[in-house]
Amino acid sequence: MTETETIAYDVVVLGAGPVGENVADRTRAAGLTTAVVESELVGGECSYWACMPSKALLRPVIAQADARRLPGLRQAVQGPLDADAILAHRNYFTSDWKDDGQVGWLDGIGADLYRGHGRLTGPRTVAVGDTVLTARHAVAVCTGTRAVLPDLPGLAEVGPWTSREATSAQSVPDRLVVVGGGVVATEMATAWQALGSQVTLLVRGKGLLNRMEPFAGELVAEALAAAGADVRTGTSVKSVTRMDGTVVVVTDTGDRIEADEILFATGRAPRTDDLGLDTVGLEPGSWLPVDDSLRVTGSEWLYAVGDVNQRALLTHQGKYQARIAGAAIAARASGTTDLDAGPWGAHAATADHAAVPQVVFTDPEAAAVGLSLAEAEQAGHRVRAVDVDLSSVAGAGLYGEGYKGRARMVVDLEEEILRGVTFVGPGVGELIHSATVAVVGQVPISRLWHAVPSYPTISEVWLRLLEAFRDN
């Protein structure tokens, strides 16, 4: 019979992705002993199957597209991309799916790593194999999400791709069907089409990127089609089979599509189904609702940080939450009862509600922060949208011939601050932080006139937006 070992810590973190790492970093910085439990690779989804590999695939695609917009350079980049070199470069950015470096970082901050599946067995208690970890102050669930596949008969036998296979594949399929219209679907359609696949994108809704302003999805869909992808909106998959290695897709309109692989990018579910949530009165497999300090509703010791709480399924937002949660855990552990938990306080993840930034690394890029026009109106704000054609800015013309893009700011007419900003166009991902600062800082429109954009840069669009607001 194996003897069970019980070890006490101040904090136990379930999940060693970027979110769990940041919780551990903050609690260790506060002097709290911290254990981190991971069943896969330290570094998590972002490092090995999401952010890093996907952007490593996309960067050469975007660089080539930008080069083709410039006379004197476009002639030098007309050939196909070197897919093998790009895949190898992607492998480098994932450290060939080895986590030695990340493990070394955890060791460097003084956190103890336990490999294996961690499971709650009661309040403040986590079992990892034959080891039981107890937490004096907090257990933080940072286990993220997994891809959801639709309920289609025989789908498992087809061997469909999810986001993991799409970012880690070692060869380029000749034909790829992508199902979905969100970030993963559009980015992977962009990448694999440029790498040599003939991509067919099937979107159940009316358009792409439906959580952004409508023009974002419209411009991305137009560019995908121009790049050679077959974009079909208002289309659902009725059946999928694989015959002699070929994937056969039948749509609800009766169309039959053949491909070598099929990627389903149709949603995410929380990794909470086998965490022992039932032992602490919670529903296994559920999202974990939290307050703004990231503490699970109704609990004094359990925190849910990152995607698992469904507030904002983005790595950078999860890391932000981790910093807030770590500070809150440390404050409560020190005996502080009066946390700085008001809006924008040190212990409140206010940005989750008001200023979530996101960049979609398609060509063109789509970047947004805060509320869309529809979201602001639904929230009861009296707002006006101000739109500018990005090609009217001198910096856009210099960026490349035929530059096409659009900018929008959503202005609160009562407070005269920005509720949201959206940019779509080549290179706009690097513009979004300025918008984030404006939204988070609730910078008055009158003060923004004094933030002078450098000439000739694309950021001069800020001046055009302010002029459009003033003149209309």
Short mmCIF file of C-alpha atoms in Angstrom, two decimals:
data_model
loop_
_atom_site.label_atom_id
_atom_site.label_comp_id
_atom_site.label_asym_id
_atom_site.label_seq_id
_atom_site.Cartn_x
_atom_site.Cartn_y
_atom_site.Cartn_z
CA MET A 1 0.00 0.00 0.00
CA THR A 2 1.40 3.41 -1.00
CA GLU A 3 1.77 5.92 1.82
CA THR A 4 0.18 9.31 1.23
CA GLU A 5 2.38 12.36 1.80
CA THR A 6 0.77 15.60 2.93
CA ILE A 7 2.59 18.90 2.35
CA ALA A 8 1.33 22.32 3.43
CA TYR A 9 1.71 25.52 1.38
CA ASP A 10 0.29 29.00 1.61
CA VAL A 11 -1.01 28.79 -1.96
CA VAL A 12 -1.65 25.93 -4.38
CA VAL A 13 -2.01 26.77 -8.09
CA LEU A 14 -3.69 24.31 -10.45
CA GLY A 15 -2.26 24.85 -13.93
CA ALA A 16 1.16 26.11 -15.02
CA GLY A 17 0.22 28.07 -18.10
CA PRO A 18 0.91 31.82 -18.29
CA VAL A 19 -1.94 32.50 -15.86
CA GLY A 20 -0.82 30.00 -13.23
CA GLU A 21 2.78 31.14 -13.63
CA ASN A 22 1.78 34.75 -12.98
CA VAL A 23 -0.30 33.88 -9.92
CA ALA A 24 2.70 31.97 -8.55
CA ASP A 25 5.04 34.84 -9.39
CA ARG A 26 2.92 37.33 -7.43
CA THR A 27 2.35 35.10 -4.41
CA ARG A 28 6.03 34.17 -4.24
CA ALA A 29 6.96 37.86 -4.50
CA ALA A 30 4.75 38.42 -1.46
CA GLY A 31 6.66 35.75 0.45
CA LEU A 32 3.97 33.06 0.31
CA THR A 33 5.03 29.45 -0.20
CA THR A 34 3.50 28.25 -3.45
CA ALA A 35 2.99 24.90 -5.16
CA VAL A 36 2.13 24.68 -8.86
CA VAL A 37 0.48 21.56 -10.30
CA GLU A 38 0.65 20.77 -14.03
CA SER A 39 -0.48 17.67 -15.92
CA GLU A 40 1.00 18.66 -19.30
CA LEU A 41 3.72 21.16 -20.24
CA VAL A 42 4.74 24.06 -18.02
CA GLY A 43 3.91 27.10 -20.11
CA GLY A 44 0.45 25.86 -21.06
CA GLU A 45 -1.72 26.24 -24.13
CA CYS A 46 -0.37 29.64 -25.11
CA SER A 47 3.26 28.55 -25.31
CA TYR A 48 2.78 25.31 -27.22
CA TRP A 49 -0.59 25.24 -29.03
CA ALA A 50 -1.98 28.77 -29.26
CA CYS A 51 -0.42 32.25 -29.08
CA MET A 52 3.22 31.50 -29.81
CA PRO A 53 2.98 28.83 -32.53
CA SER A 54 0.07 30.52 -34.30
CA LYS A 55 1.86 33.86 -34.46
CA ALA A 56 5.07 32.15 -35.58
CA LEU A 57 3.07 30.72 -38.48
CA LEU A 58 1.41 34.03 -39.26
CA ARG A 59 4.35 36.42 -39.04
CA PRO A 60 5.98 35.38 -42.37
CA VAL A 61 2.55 35.46 -44.01
CA ILE A 62 1.94 39.05 -42.91
CA ALA A 63 5.51 40.12 -43.72
CA GLN A 64 5.17 38.80 -47.26
CA ALA A 65 1.80 40.49 -47.69
CA ASP A 66 3.28 43.80 -46.52
CA ALA A 67 6.27 43.41 -48.82
CA ARG A 68 3.99 42.84 -51.80
CA ARG A 69 2.43 46.26 -51.16
CA LEU A 70 5.73 48.04 -51.87
CA PRO A 71 7.10 48.86 -55.34
CA GLY A 72 10.66 47.67 -55.70
CA LEU A 73 10.11 44.94 -53.15
CA ARG A 74 7.05 43.10 -54.37
CA GLN A 75 8.92 41.65 -57.33
CA ALA A 76 11.36 39.96 -54.93
CA VAL A 77 8.68 38.18 -52.90
CA GLN A 78 6.36 36.80 -55.56
CA GLY A 79 7.33 33.17 -55.02
CA PRO A 80 5.66 30.83 -52.53
CA LEU A 81 6.59 30.83 -48.88
CA ASP A 82 9.07 28.20 -47.70
CA ALA A 83 6.59 26.21 -45.65
CA ASP A 84 9.17 23.80 -44.26
CA ALA A 85 11.30 26.66 -42.95
CA ILE A 86 8.28 28.35 -41.41
CA LEU A 87 7.15 25.14 -39.70
CA ALA A 88 10.68 24.63 -38.36
CA HIS A 89 10.73 28.21 -37.08
CA ARG A 90 7.36 27.56 -35.41
CA ASN A 91 8.87 24.48 -33.75
CA TYR A 92 11.68 26.66 -32.41
CA PHE A 93 9.20 29.03 -30.81
CA THR A 94 7.52 26.12 -29.03
CA SER A 95 10.91 24.83 -27.85
CA ASP A 96 9.99 21.65 -29.75
CA TRP A 97 7.27 21.11 -27.17
CA LYS A 98 9.75 20.79 -24.31
CA ASP A 99 9.27 22.84 -21.17
CA ASP A 100 12.74 22.83 -19.59
CA GLY A 101 13.06 26.61 -19.82
CA GLN A 102 9.68 27.24 -18.23
CA VAL A 103 10.42 24.74 -15.47
CA GLY A 104 13.66 26.58 -14.80
CA TRP A 105 11.76 29.86 -14.51
CA LEU A 106 9.37 28.38 -11.93
CA ASP A 107 12.31 27.06 -9.98
CA GLY A 108 13.92 30.49 -10.17
CA ILE A 109 11.02 32.19 -8.40
CA GLY A 110 10.99 29.52 -5.70
CA ALA A 111 7.72 27.81 -6.58
CA ASP A 112 7.51 24.02 -6.22
CA LEU A 113 6.29 22.12 -9.29
CA TYR A 114 4.22 18.95 -9.01
CA ARG A 115 3.68 17.03 -12.22
CA GLY A 116 0.43 15.14 -12.53
CA HIS A 117 -3.30 15.67 -12.45
CA GLY A 118 -4.34 17.83 -9.52
CA ARG A 119 -7.76 17.30 -8.02
CA LEU A 120 -9.58 19.01 -5.18
CA THR A 121 -10.53 16.54 -2.45
CA GLY A 122 -12.12 19.07 -0.12
CA PRO A 123 -11.66 22.66 1.07
CA ARG A 124 -8.07 23.89 0.60
CA THR A 125 -6.88 20.40 -0.32
CA VAL A 126 -5.46 19.13 -3.62
CA ALA A 127 -4.38 15.56 -4.38
CA VAL A 128 -1.67 14.88 -6.97
CA GLY A 129 -1.12 11.14 -7.20
CA ASP A 130 -0.06 9.99 -3.74
CA THR A 131 0.71 13.51 -2.59
CA VAL A 132 -1.79 15.73 -0.81
CA LEU A 133 -1.20 19.49 -0.89
CA THR A 134 -2.98 21.71 1.58
CA ALA A 135 -3.34 25.48 1.18
CA ARG A 136 -3.35 27.78 4.19
CA HIS A 137 -4.70 30.72 2.23
CA ALA A 138 -5.78 29.95 -1.33
CA VAL A 139 -6.18 27.45 -4.14
CA ALA A 140 -6.14 29.08 -7.58
CA VAL A 141 -7.71 27.19 -10.49
CA CYS A 142 -5.85 28.23 -13.66
CA THR A 143 -6.60 25.24 -15.88
CA GLY A 144 -7.86 27.14 -18.92
CA THR A 145 -10.08 25.73 -21.63
CA ARG A 146 -10.19 23.00 -24.26
CA ALA A 147 -11.57 22.97 -27.77
CA VAL A 148 -15.16 21.85 -28.22
CA LEU A 149 -16.10 19.61 -31.14
CA PRO A 150 -19.67 19.52 -32.48
CA ASP A 151 -21.91 16.53 -31.96
CA LEU A 152 -21.64 15.00 -35.42
CA PRO A 153 -21.98 11.22 -35.91
CA GLY A 154 -18.66 9.53 -36.62
CA LEU A 155 -16.59 12.70 -36.14
CA ALA A 156 -14.07 10.98 -33.88
CA GLU A 157 -13.23 8.49 -36.66
CA VAL A 158 -12.50 11.39 -39.04
CA GLY A 159 -9.66 12.63 -36.82
CA PRO A 160 -10.53 16.33 -37.03
CA TRP A 161 -8.11 19.11 -36.20
CA THR A 162 -8.72 21.41 -33.27
CA SER A 163 -6.64 24.49 -32.56
CA ARG A 164 -3.88 22.23 -31.20
CA GLU A 165 -3.42 20.29 -34.43
CA ALA A 166 -3.77 23.45 -36.51
CA THR A 167 -0.85 25.11 -34.74
CA SER A 168 1.39 22.03 -34.42
CA ALA A 169 0.94 20.22 -37.77
CA GLN A 170 4.26 19.25 -39.36
CA SER A 171 3.14 19.34 -42.99
CA VAL A 172 0.82 21.43 -45.16
CA PRO A 173 -2.41 19.76 -46.27
CA ASP A 174 -3.27 20.35 -49.91
CA ARG A 175 -6.90 21.09 -48.99
CA LEU A 176 -8.18 22.28 -45.62
CA VAL A 177 -11.73 22.94 -44.48
CA VAL A 178 -11.97 25.37 -41.56
CA VAL A 179 -15.24 25.47 -39.64
CA GLY A 180 -15.90 28.63 -37.63
CA GLY A 181 -15.75 32.38 -37.98
CA GLY A 182 -13.87 33.53 -34.89
CA VAL A 183 -10.25 34.33 -34.14
CA VAL A 184 -8.83 30.81 -34.41
CA ALA A 185 -10.72 30.11 -37.63
CA THR A 186 -9.71 33.33 -39.39
CA GLU A 187 -6.08 33.24 -38.26
CA MET A 188 -5.60 29.61 -39.22
CA ALA A 189 -7.37 30.11 -42.54
CA THR A 190 -4.98 33.00 -43.21
CA ALA A 191 -1.90 30.99 -42.25
CA TRP A 192 -2.61 27.73 -44.04
CA GLN A 193 -3.90 29.38 -47.23
CA ALA A 194 -0.62 31.29 -47.47
CA LEU A 195 1.42 28.17 -46.65
CA GLY A 196 -0.08 26.34 -49.63
CA SER A 197 -3.42 24.85 -48.60
CA GLN A 198 -6.59 25.47 -50.53
CA VAL A 199 -8.77 26.66 -47.66
CA THR A 200 -12.55 26.50 -47.53
CA LEU A 201 -13.93 28.50 -44.61
CA LEU A 202 -17.43 27.51 -43.46
CA VAL A 203 -19.13 30.04 -41.19
CA ARG A 204 -22.51 29.34 -39.65
CA GLY A 205 -23.28 33.01 -39.01
CA LYS A 206 -23.59 35.96 -41.33
CA GLY A 207 -19.98 37.05 -41.03
CA LEU A 208 -16.58 36.71 -39.38
CA LEU A 209 -15.35 38.00 -36.03
CA ASN A 210 -18.83 38.68 -34.72
CA ARG A 211 -17.55 39.98 -31.38
CA MET A 212 -15.96 42.96 -33.11
CA GLU A 213 -17.48 45.79 -35.11
CA PRO A 214 -19.14 44.35 -38.24
CA PHE A 215 -16.67 46.02 -40.62
CA ALA A 216 -13.80 44.04 -39.08
CA GLY A 217 -15.17 40.71 -40.24
CA GLU A 218 -16.17 42.15 -43.60
CA LEU A 219 -12.65 43.39 -44.39
CA VAL A 220 -11.01 40.15 -43.21
CA ALA A 221 -13.45 38.03 -45.26
CA GLU A 222 -12.79 40.14 -48.33
CA ALA A 223 -9.02 39.73 -47.93
CA LEU A 224 -9.25 35.97 -47.37
CA ALA A 225 -11.26 35.61 -50.54
CA ALA A 226 -8.74 37.75 -52.44
CA ALA A 227 -5.96 35.46 -51.17
CA GLY A 228 -7.74 32.47 -52.70
CA ALA A 229 -9.76 31.07 -49.80
CA ASP A 230 -13.34 29.97 -50.42
CA VAL A 231 -15.34 31.83 -47.74
CA ARG A 232 -18.92 30.62 -47.25
CA THR A 233 -21.10 32.32 -44.65
CA GLY A 234 -24.51 31.12 -43.47
CA THR A 235 -23.27 27.56 -43.89
CA SER A 236 -23.33 24.70 -41.38
CA VAL A 237 -21.75 21.25 -41.51
CA LYS A 238 -24.32 18.47 -41.74
CA SER A 239 -21.95 15.49 -41.89
CA VAL A 240 -18.25 14.64 -42.05
CA THR A 241 -16.69 11.35 -43.12
CA ARG A 242 -13.22 10.21 -44.13
CA MET A 243 -12.96 7.81 -47.06
CA ASP A 244 -9.58 6.50 -48.24
CA GLY A 245 -7.89 9.37 -46.42
CA THR A 246 -10.10 12.08 -47.92
CA VAL A 247 -12.39 14.13 -45.69
CA VAL A 248 -15.85 14.56 -47.19
CA VAL A 249 -17.97 17.40 -45.81
CA VAL A 250 -21.65 17.81 -46.60
CA THR A 251 -23.18 21.17 -45.71
CA ASP A 252 -26.75 22.05 -44.81
CA THR A 253 -27.16 23.43 -48.31
CA GLY A 254 -26.26 20.05 -49.79
CA ASP A 255 -22.80 21.02 -51.03
CA ARG A 256 -20.12 18.32 -50.95
CA ILE A 257 -16.56 19.43 -50.17
CA GLU A 258 -13.49 17.21 -50.23
CA ALA A 259 -10.37 17.98 -48.21
CA ASP A 260 -7.32 16.41 -46.66
CA GLU A 261 -8.01 17.79 -43.19
CA ILE A 262 -10.81 19.61 -41.38
CA LEU A 263 -10.35 22.09 -38.54
CA PHE A 264 -13.19 22.80 -36.14
CA ALA A 265 -12.75 26.15 -34.40
CA THR A 266 -16.22 26.30 -32.94
CA GLY A 267 -15.81 27.12 -29.27
CA ARG A 268 -14.10 26.39 -25.98
CA ALA A 269 -15.13 24.70 -22.73
CA PRO A 270 -13.55 25.02 -19.28
CA ARG A 271 -11.10 22.37 -18.11
CA THR A 272 -12.99 21.80 -14.88
CA ASP A 273 -14.65 18.44 -15.52
CA ASP A 274 -12.17 16.38 -13.46
CA LEU A 275 -10.96 18.80 -10.81
CA GLY A 276 -13.02 17.51 -7.90
CA LEU A 277 -15.26 20.57 -7.87
CA ASP A 278 -18.06 18.44 -6.47
CA THR A 279 -16.03 18.01 -3.26
CA VAL A 280 -16.38 21.75 -2.58
CA GLY A 281 -19.99 22.15 -3.68
CA LEU A 282 -19.39 23.19 -7.29
CA GLU A 283 -20.52 21.65 -10.57
CA PRO A 284 -17.84 19.66 -12.46
CA GLY A 285 -17.31 20.92 -15.99
CA SER A 286 -18.72 24.37 -15.26
CA TRP A 287 -17.30 27.82 -15.74
CA LEU A 288 -16.33 29.32 -12.39
CA PRO A 289 -17.94 32.70 -11.67
CA VAL A 290 -15.76 35.09 -9.69
CA ASP A 291 -15.78 38.57 -8.18
CA ASP A 292 -13.38 41.25 -9.39
CA SER A 293 -10.61 39.94 -7.12
CA LEU A 294 -10.98 36.61 -8.99
CA ARG A 295 -12.30 34.78 -5.92
CA VAL A 296 -14.97 32.20 -6.72
CA THR A 297 -18.44 33.35 -5.77
CA GLY A 298 -19.34 32.12 -2.29
CA SER A 299 -15.83 30.97 -1.40
CA GLU A 300 -13.26 32.42 1.00
CA TRP A 301 -10.26 30.51 -0.37
CA LEU A 302 -10.90 29.35 -3.96
CA TYR A 303 -9.86 31.53 -6.92
CA ALA A 304 -10.49 30.96 -10.64
CA VAL A 305 -8.15 32.90 -12.89
CA GLY A 306 -7.93 33.15 -16.67
CA ASP A 307 -10.11 31.47 -19.27
CA VAL A 308 -11.71 29.16 -16.71
CA ASN A 309 -13.87 32.01 -15.38
CA GLN A 310 -15.11 32.98 -18.88
CA ARG A 311 -14.57 36.70 -18.33
CA ALA A 312 -12.13 37.22 -21.22
CA LEU A 313 -10.59 34.24 -23.02
CA LEU A 314 -7.28 35.89 -23.87
CA THR A 315 -3.80 35.13 -22.57
CA HIS A 316 -2.88 38.74 -21.80
CA GLN A 317 -6.16 39.26 -19.97
CA GLY A 318 -5.62 36.08 -17.96
CA LYS A 319 -2.16 37.29 -16.96
CA TYR A 320 -3.69 40.60 -15.91
CA GLN A 321 -6.21 38.72 -13.79
CA ALA A 322 -3.35 36.68 -12.31
CA ARG A 323 -1.57 39.82 -11.18
CA ILE A 324 -4.78 41.07 -9.55
CA ALA A 325 -5.53 37.69 -7.95
CA GLY A 326 -1.97 37.34 -6.65
CA ALA A 327 -2.16 40.78 -5.05
CA ALA A 328 -5.56 40.00 -3.52
CA ILE A 329 -4.38 36.63 -2.15
CA ALA A 330 -1.31 38.27 -0.64
CA ALA A 331 -3.34 41.09 0.91
CA ARG A 332 -5.83 38.70 2.49
CA ALA A 333 -3.05 36.43 3.69
CA SER A 334 -1.50 39.40 5.51
CA GLY A 335 -4.77 40.02 7.32
CA THR A 336 -6.00 42.90 5.19
CA THR A 337 -9.79 42.97 5.12
CA ASP A 338 -10.30 46.31 3.37
CA LEU A 339 -9.05 45.54 -0.14
CA ASP A 340 -8.64 48.17 -2.83
CA ALA A 341 -11.51 46.57 -4.74
CA GLY A 342 -13.27 49.56 -6.27
CA PRO A 343 -13.16 50.21 -10.02
CA TRP A 344 -9.53 50.28 -11.25
CA GLY A 345 -8.31 49.37 -7.77
CA ALA A 346 -5.23 47.23 -7.07
CA HIS A 347 -7.43 44.24 -6.23
CA ALA A 348 -10.09 44.58 -8.95
CA ALA A 349 -9.86 43.29 -12.52
CA THR A 350 -11.93 46.19 -13.85
CA ALA A 351 -10.46 45.98 -17.34
CA ASP A 352 -12.32 42.69 -17.84
CA HIS A 353 -15.51 44.73 -18.08
CA ALA A 354 -14.40 47.97 -19.68
CA ALA A 355 -11.14 47.63 -21.57
CA VAL A 356 -10.29 44.20 -22.96
CA PRO A 357 -7.82 44.60 -25.87
CA GLN A 358 -7.50 42.05 -28.64
CA VAL A 359 -5.57 41.71 -31.88
CA VAL A 360 -6.53 39.26 -34.63
CA PHE A 361 -3.38 38.56 -36.66
CA THR A 362 -5.01 38.17 -40.05
CA ASP A 363 -4.23 40.25 -43.14
CA PRO A 364 -5.55 42.87 -42.54
CA GLU A 365 -5.13 42.83 -38.79
CA ALA A 366 -8.15 43.60 -36.64
CA ALA A 367 -7.62 45.21 -33.25
CA ALA A 368 -10.15 46.43 -30.71
CA VAL A 369 -10.44 47.50 -27.10
CA GLY A 370 -13.41 48.29 -24.91
CA LEU A 371 -17.00 48.25 -26.11
CA SER A 372 -18.26 48.05 -29.66
CA LEU A 373 -21.00 50.48 -30.67
CA ALA A 374 -23.67 47.80 -30.14
CA GLU A 375 -22.25 46.79 -26.74
CA ALA A 376 -22.06 50.40 -25.57
CA GLU A 377 -25.66 51.01 -26.58
CA GLN A 378 -26.80 47.81 -24.89
CA ALA A 379 -25.01 48.92 -21.73
CA GLY A 380 -27.12 52.07 -21.70
CA HIS A 381 -24.43 54.58 -22.66
CA ARG A 382 -25.38 57.51 -24.88
CA VAL A 383 -22.72 57.14 -27.55
CA ARG A 384 -21.76 58.04 -31.07
CA ALA A 385 -19.49 56.10 -33.42
CA VAL A 386 -16.89 58.06 -35.35
CA ASP A 387 -15.39 56.32 -38.40
CA VAL A 388 -12.36 57.16 -40.52
CA ASP A 389 -10.96 55.49 -43.62
CA LEU A 390 -7.41 54.55 -42.62
CA SER A 391 -6.17 54.98 -46.18
CA SER A 392 -6.68 58.74 -45.76
CA VAL A 393 -3.69 58.88 -43.40
CA ALA A 394 -0.30 59.61 -44.96
CA GLY A 395 1.38 56.87 -42.96
CA ALA A 396 -0.95 54.28 -44.45
CA GLY A 397 0.01 55.26 -47.99
CA LEU A 398 3.67 54.92 -47.06
CA TYR A 399 3.04 51.57 -45.41
CA GLY A 400 1.98 50.12 -48.74
CA GLU A 401 0.14 50.70 -51.99
CA GLY A 402 -3.54 49.90 -51.91
CA TYR A 403 -3.68 50.15 -48.11
CA LYS A 404 -7.21 49.40 -47.00
CA GLY A 405 -8.54 49.83 -43.49
CA ARG A 406 -10.95 51.53 -41.15
CA ALA A 407 -10.92 53.03 -37.68
CA ARG A 408 -13.77 53.64 -35.25
CA MET A 409 -13.97 55.23 -31.86
CA VAL A 410 -17.11 54.98 -29.73
CA VAL A 411 -17.54 58.24 -27.82
CA ASP A 412 -19.59 58.58 -24.65
CA LEU A 413 -21.47 61.81 -25.36
CA GLU A 414 -22.23 62.57 -21.71
CA GLU A 415 -18.75 62.05 -20.26
CA GLU A 416 -16.88 62.79 -23.52
CA ILE A 417 -14.55 59.84 -23.09
CA LEU A 418 -13.93 56.79 -25.25
CA ARG A 419 -15.87 53.59 -24.56
CA GLY A 420 -14.20 51.62 -27.33
CA VAL A 421 -11.86 51.77 -30.31
CA THR A 422 -11.45 49.46 -33.31
CA PHE A 423 -8.78 49.47 -36.01
CA VAL A 424 -8.71 47.21 -39.07
CA GLY A 425 -5.83 47.35 -41.51
CA PRO A 426 -2.24 46.21 -42.05
CA GLY A 427 -0.04 46.87 -39.03
CA VAL A 428 -2.78 48.14 -36.72
CA GLY A 429 -2.01 45.65 -33.96
CA GLU A 430 0.69 48.01 -32.71
CA LEU A 431 -1.82 50.88 -32.51
CA ILE A 432 -4.20 49.27 -30.06
CA HIS A 433 -2.25 49.96 -26.87
CA SER A 434 -2.63 53.70 -27.35
CA ALA A 435 -6.38 53.12 -27.53
CA THR A 436 -6.23 50.90 -24.46
CA VAL A 437 -4.51 53.66 -22.48
CA ALA A 438 -7.16 56.15 -23.61
CA VAL A 439 -10.04 53.86 -22.61
CA VAL A 440 -8.55 52.71 -19.29
CA GLY A 441 -7.47 56.23 -18.38
CA GLN A 442 -10.87 57.62 -19.39
CA VAL A 443 -8.96 60.39 -21.13
CA PRO A 444 -11.31 63.27 -22.04
CA ILE A 445 -11.69 64.06 -25.72
CA SER A 446 -10.46 67.58 -24.97
CA ARG A 447 -7.19 66.18 -23.60
CA LEU A 448 -6.70 63.78 -26.53
CA TRP A 449 -6.27 66.82 -28.79
CA HIS A 450 -2.98 67.41 -26.95
CA ALA A 451 -1.70 63.88 -27.66
CA VAL A 452 0.02 64.78 -30.93
CA PRO A 453 0.63 61.82 -33.28
CA SER A 454 3.96 61.72 -35.08
CA TYR A 455 3.93 62.43 -38.82
CA PRO A 456 3.84 60.49 -41.06
CA THR A 457 2.63 57.46 -39.09
CA ILE A 458 -0.56 55.46 -39.21
CA SER A 459 -1.22 56.67 -35.66
CA GLU A 460 -2.17 60.02 -37.21
CA VAL A 461 -5.58 58.38 -37.55
CA TRP A 462 -6.16 59.62 -33.99
CA LEU A 463 -6.15 63.20 -35.30
CA ARG A 464 -8.52 62.27 -38.13
CA LEU A 465 -10.91 60.62 -35.62
CA LEU A 466 -10.92 63.69 -33.38
CA GLU A 467 -11.54 65.96 -36.36
CA ALA A 468 -14.42 63.77 -37.51
CA PHE A 469 -15.95 63.91 -34.03
CA ARG A 470 -15.59 67.69 -33.89
CA ASP A 471 -16.97 68.35 -37.36
CA ASN A 472 -20.01 66.07 -37.36
#
